[in-house]
PDB file of C-alpha atoms and ligand atoms in Angstrom:
ATOM      1  CA  MET A  24     -27.751  27.160 -86.921  1.00 95.00           C
ATOM      2  CA  MET A  25     -27.569  30.578 -88.529  1.00 98.00           C
ATOM      3  CA  ILE A  26     -27.889  33.916 -86.785  1.00 98.00           C
ATOM      4  CA  VAL A  27     -29.930  36.624 -88.526  1.00 98.00           C
ATOM      5  CA  SER A  28     -30.602  40.244 -87.677  1.00 98.00           C
ATOM      6  CA  ALA A  29     -33.959  40.253 -85.956  1.00 98.00           C
ATOM      7  CA  CYS A  30     -35.214  43.211 -88.024  1.00 98.00           C
ATOM      8  CA  LEU A  31     -34.718  41.143 -91.199  1.00 98.00           C
ATOM      9  CA  ALA A  32     -36.928  38.442 -89.663  1.00 98.00           C
ATOM     10  CA  GLY A  33     -39.757  40.920 -89.165  1.00 98.00           C
ATOM     11  CA  VAL A  34     -39.107  42.049 -85.580  1.00 98.00           C
ATOM     12  CA  ARG A  35     -39.807  45.769 -85.085  1.00 98.00           C
ATOM     13  CA  CYS A  36     -36.491  46.463 -83.355  1.00 98.00           C
ATOM     14  CA  ARG A  37     -34.922  49.078 -85.635  1.00 98.00           C
ATOM     15  CA  TYR A  38     -34.001  52.508 -84.311  1.00 98.00           C
ATOM     16  CA  ASN A  39     -37.195  53.906 -85.863  1.00 98.00           C
ATOM     17  CA  GLY A  40     -39.430  51.196 -84.362  1.00 98.00           C
ATOM     18  CA  GLN A  41     -39.840  49.431 -87.685  1.00 98.00           C
ATOM     19  CA  ALA A  42     -38.849  46.037 -89.062  1.00 98.00           C
ATOM     20  CA  TYR A  43     -37.125  45.361 -92.389  1.00 98.00           C
ATOM     21  CA  PRO A  44     -38.495  41.921 -93.260  1.00 98.00           C
ATOM     22  CA  VAL A  45     -36.816  39.903 -96.008  1.00 98.00           C
ATOM     23  CA  PRO A  46     -38.869  36.884 -97.082  1.00 97.00           C
ATOM     24  CA  LYS A  47     -35.881  34.532 -97.350  1.00 98.00           C
ATOM     25  CA  VAL A  48     -34.761  35.411 -93.827  1.00 98.00           C
ATOM     26  CA  VAL A  49     -38.274  35.054 -92.404  1.00 98.00           C
ATOM     27  CA  GLU A  50     -38.461  31.615 -94.055  1.00 98.00           C
ATOM     28  CA  LEU A  51     -35.132  30.535 -92.471  1.00 98.00           C
ATOM     29  CA  VAL A  52     -36.416  31.481 -89.016  1.00 98.00           C
ATOM     30  CA  GLU A  53     -39.830  29.876 -89.511  1.00 98.00           C
ATOM     31  CA  SER A  54     -38.208  26.614 -90.628  1.00 98.00           C
ATOM     32  CA  GLY A  55     -35.936  26.558 -87.551  1.00 97.00           C
ATOM     33  CA  GLN A  56     -32.699  27.111 -89.477  1.00 97.00           C
ATOM     34  CA  ALA A  57     -31.957  30.570 -88.112  1.00 98.00           C
ATOM     35  CA  LEU A  58     -32.150  32.406 -84.797  1.00 98.00           C
ATOM     36  CA  PRO A  59     -33.050  36.121 -84.862  1.00 98.00           C
ATOM     37  CA  LEU A  60     -31.022  38.440 -82.599  1.00 98.00           C
ATOM     38  CA  CYS A  61     -30.892  42.220 -82.172  1.00 98.00           C
ATOM     39  CA  PRO A  62     -27.624  43.218 -80.536  1.00 98.00           C
ATOM     40  CA  GLU A  63     -28.780  46.778 -79.868  1.00 98.00           C
ATOM     41  CA  VAL A  64     -31.824  45.617 -77.921  1.00 98.00           C
ATOM     42  CA  LEU A  65     -29.671  43.010 -76.128  1.00 98.00           C
ATOM     43  CA  GLY A  66     -27.367  45.877 -75.158  1.00 98.00           C
ATOM     44  CA  GLY A  67     -30.189  47.567 -73.279  1.00 98.00           C
ATOM     45  CA  LEU A  68     -31.190  50.197 -75.815  1.00 98.00           C
ATOM     46  CA  PRO A  69     -34.898  51.104 -76.170  1.00 98.00           C
ATOM     47  CA  THR A  70     -36.933  50.898 -79.370  1.00 98.00           C
ATOM     48  CA  PRO A  71     -37.354  53.375 -80.910  1.00 98.00           C
ATOM     49  CA  ARG A  72     -33.951  54.926 -80.174  1.00 98.00           C
ATOM     50  CA  ALA A  73     -31.705  57.622 -81.571  1.00 98.00           C
ATOM     51  CA  CYS A  74     -30.107  56.827 -84.906  1.00 98.00           C
ATOM     52  CA  ALA A  75     -26.386  56.168 -84.430  1.00 98.00           C
ATOM     53  CA  GLU A  76     -23.340  55.732 -86.640  1.00 98.00           C
ATOM     54  CA  MET A  77     -19.748  54.669 -86.099  1.00 98.00           C
ATOM     55  CA  LEU A  78     -17.160  57.448 -85.975  1.00 97.00           C
ATOM     56  CA  HIS A  79     -13.470  56.956 -85.145  1.00 94.00           C
ATOM     57  CA  GLY A  80     -14.148  53.587 -83.497  1.00 93.00           C
ATOM     58  CA  LYS A  81     -17.023  54.845 -81.337  1.00 97.00           C
ATOM     59  CA  VAL A  82     -20.791  54.785 -81.870  1.00 98.00           C
ATOM     60  CA  VAL A  83     -22.418  58.194 -81.586  1.00 98.00           C
ATOM     61  CA  THR A  84     -25.862  59.655 -82.112  1.00 98.00           C
ATOM     62  CA  GLN A  85     -26.445  62.694 -84.282  1.00 96.00           C
ATOM     63  CA  ASP A  86     -26.258  65.023 -81.242  1.00 96.00           C
ATOM     64  CA  GLY A  87     -22.843  63.597 -80.382  1.00 96.00           C
ATOM     65  CA  THR A  88     -23.871  61.315 -77.510  1.00 98.00           C
ATOM     66  CA  ASP A  89     -21.458  58.409 -77.138  1.00 98.00           C
ATOM     67  CA  VAL A  90     -23.495  55.184 -76.982  1.00 98.00           C
ATOM     68  CA  THR A  91     -20.574  52.824 -77.623  1.00 98.00           C
ATOM     69  CA  SER A  92     -20.966  50.962 -74.303  1.00 98.00           C
ATOM     70  CA  PHE A  93     -24.484  49.792 -75.225  1.00 98.00           C
ATOM     71  CA  TYR A  94     -23.298  48.542 -78.595  1.00 98.00           C
ATOM     72  CA  LEU A  95     -20.330  46.714 -77.089  1.00 98.00           C
ATOM     73  CA  ALA A  96     -22.499  45.084 -74.412  1.00 98.00           C
ATOM     74  CA  GLY A  97     -25.091  43.987 -76.964  1.00 98.00           C
ATOM     75  CA  ALA A  98     -22.498  42.613 -79.355  1.00 98.00           C
ATOM     76  CA  GLN A  99     -20.946  40.611 -76.523  1.00 98.00           C
ATOM     77  CA  THR A 100     -24.277  39.120 -75.427  1.00 98.00           C
ATOM     78  CA  ALA A 101     -25.276  38.350 -79.016  1.00 98.00           C
ATOM     79  CA  LEU A 102     -21.895  36.705 -79.618  1.00 98.00           C
ATOM     80  CA  GLU A 103     -22.365  34.522 -76.524  1.00 98.00           C
ATOM     81  CA  ILE A 104     -25.741  33.376 -77.874  1.00 98.00           C
ATOM     82  CA  ALA A 105     -24.242  32.728 -81.314  1.00 98.00           C
ATOM     83  CA  THR A 106     -21.544  30.600 -79.679  1.00 97.00           C
ATOM     84  CA  LEU A 107     -24.140  28.683 -77.632  1.00 98.00           C
ATOM     85  CA  VAL A 108     -26.018  27.643 -80.775  1.00 97.00           C
ATOM     86  CA  ALA A 109     -22.762  26.820 -82.630  1.00 97.00           C
ATOM     87  CA  CYS A 110     -23.485  29.452 -85.267  1.00 97.00           C
ATOM     88  CA  LYS A 111     -21.429  29.060 -88.446  1.00 96.00           C
ATOM     89  CA  LYS A 112     -23.061  31.731 -90.609  1.00 98.00           C
ATOM     90  CA  ALA A 113     -24.890  34.997 -90.117  1.00 98.00           C
ATOM     91  CA  ILE A 114     -27.098  37.131 -92.332  1.00 98.00           C
ATOM     92  CA  LEU A 115     -27.053  40.692 -91.026  1.00 98.00           C
ATOM     93  CA  LYS A 116     -28.676  43.992 -91.919  1.00 98.00           C
ATOM     94  CA  ALA A 117     -26.504  46.041 -94.259  1.00 98.00           C
ATOM     95  CA  ARG A 118     -24.848  49.297 -93.119  1.00 98.00           C
ATOM     96  CA  SER A 119     -25.951  49.184 -89.455  1.00 98.00           C
ATOM     97  CA  PRO A 120     -23.399  50.267 -86.806  1.00 98.00           C
ATOM     98  CA  SER A 121     -24.013  46.874 -85.158  1.00 98.00           C
ATOM     99  CA  CYS A 122     -24.844  44.526 -88.015  1.00 98.00           C
ATOM    100  CA  GLY A 123     -23.313  46.177 -91.101  1.00 98.00           C
ATOM    101  CA  CYS A 124     -20.796  44.103 -93.018  1.00 97.00           C
ATOM    102  CA  ASP A 125     -17.941  45.550 -95.134  1.00 97.00           C
ATOM    103  CA  LYS A 126     -19.656  48.924 -95.513  1.00 98.00           C
ATOM    104  CA  ILE A 127     -21.173  51.155 -92.829  1.00 98.00           C
ATOM    105  CA  TYR A 128     -22.269  54.788 -92.568  1.00 98.00           C
ATOM    106  CA  ASP A 129     -19.355  57.135 -91.974  1.00 97.00           C
ATOM    107  CA  GLY A 130     -20.585  59.051 -88.948  1.00 97.00           C
ATOM    108  CA  SER A 131     -21.638  62.144 -90.888  1.00 98.00           C
ATOM    109  CA  PHE A 132     -25.371  61.238 -90.890  1.00 98.00           C
ATOM    110  CA  ALA A 133     -25.330  62.277 -94.546  1.00 98.00           C
ATOM    111  CA  GLY A 134     -25.826  58.813 -96.028  1.00 97.00           C
ATOM    112  CA  ARG A 135     -22.142  58.387 -96.889  1.00 98.00           C
ATOM    113  CA  LEU A 136     -20.490  54.990 -96.580  1.00 98.00           C
ATOM    114  CA  VAL A 137     -17.007  53.864 -95.573  1.00 98.00           C
ATOM    115  CA  GLU A 138     -15.396  50.446 -95.533  1.00 98.00           C
ATOM    116  CA  GLY A 139     -15.868  48.705 -92.198  1.00 97.00           C
ATOM    117  CA  ASP A 140     -18.004  46.396 -90.132  1.00 98.00           C
ATOM    118  CA  GLY A 141     -20.568  47.043 -87.445  1.00 98.00           C
ATOM    119  CA  ILE A 142     -19.547  46.031 -83.938  1.00 98.00           C
ATOM    120  CA  PHE A 143     -21.494  42.749 -83.864  1.00 98.00           C
ATOM    121  CA  ALA A 144     -20.474  41.764 -87.407  1.00 98.00           C
ATOM    122  CA  ALA A 145     -16.810  42.379 -86.522  1.00 98.00           C
ATOM    123  CA  ARG A 146     -17.114  40.142 -83.432  1.00 98.00           C
ATOM    124  CA  LEU A 147     -18.627  37.309 -85.486  1.00 98.00           C
ATOM    125  CA  LYS A 148     -15.943  37.603 -88.159  1.00 98.00           C
ATOM    126  CA  ALA A 149     -13.234  37.494 -85.483  1.00 98.00           C
ATOM    127  CA  GLN A 150     -14.646  34.141 -84.386  1.00 97.00           C
ATOM    128  CA  GLY A 151     -14.448  32.787 -87.945  1.00 97.00           C
ATOM    129  CA  ILE A 152     -18.191  32.983 -88.548  1.00 98.00           C
ATOM    130  CA  ALA A 153     -19.153  33.766 -92.145  1.00 98.00           C
ATOM    131  CA  VAL A 154     -21.160  36.977 -92.360  1.00 98.00           C
ATOM    132  CA  CYS A 155     -23.163  38.410 -95.244  1.00 98.00           C
ATOM    133  CA  THR A 156     -25.931  40.984 -95.584  1.00 98.00           C
ATOM    134  CA  GLU A 157     -29.484  40.601 -96.832  1.00 98.00           C
ATOM    135  CA  GLU A 158     -28.341  42.328-100.031  1.00 97.00           C
ATOM    136  CA  GLU A 159     -26.123  39.343-100.906  1.00 95.00           C
ATOM    137  CA  LEU A 160     -28.963  36.807-100.720  1.00 92.00           C
ATOM    138  CA  VAL A 161     -29.928  35.345-104.086  1.00 70.00           C
TER     139      VAL A 161
HETATM  140 FE1  LIG B 216     -31.552  45.156 -86.984  1.00 70.60          FE
HETATM  141 FE2  LIG B 216     -29.076  44.750 -86.115  1.00 70.60          FE
HETATM  142 FE3  LIG B 216     -30.151  47.172 -85.943  1.00 70.60          FE
HETATM  143 FE4  LIG B 216     -31.058  45.246 -84.362  1.00 70.60          FE
HETATM  144  S1  LIG B 216     -29.019  46.096 -84.366  1.00 70.60           S
HETATM  145  S2  LIG B 216     -32.286  46.654 -85.525  1.00 70.60           S
HETATM  146  S3  LIG B 216     -30.884  43.466 -85.668  1.00 70.60           S
HETATM  147  S4  LIG B 216     -29.689  46.061 -87.829  1.00 70.60           S
END
């Protein structure tokens, strides 16, 4: 079983209340090969919610509010679900502070990127689960 970011499967769970559906991901879920999860919603955050980025190991909103605890809680719950379904691979939304893989926004809210993983992506990688983004799908 694969885990996919729920927003890529068409769930309107993004910070702005929108989805980001990718046909290949939707197909994987509809055929029962992938389970959609949103770690931020699992962490207790509302939708819509304030846009947040990682900065110095924390997750903060543009007004400086530290929301790290929600992101950690959601990543932990999502990881427990991934473990339950024996997940071996995940397809996650690029650049998100939870789901981003290899590159994330730098905390300036200016669209700049730095090397790094979102909190959920990092947890999956630490468990040996292969992670890629929707941008790497062929
Ligand atoms: Fe999508 Fe992940 Fe953000 Fe949820 S946390 S909206 S699944 S990118």
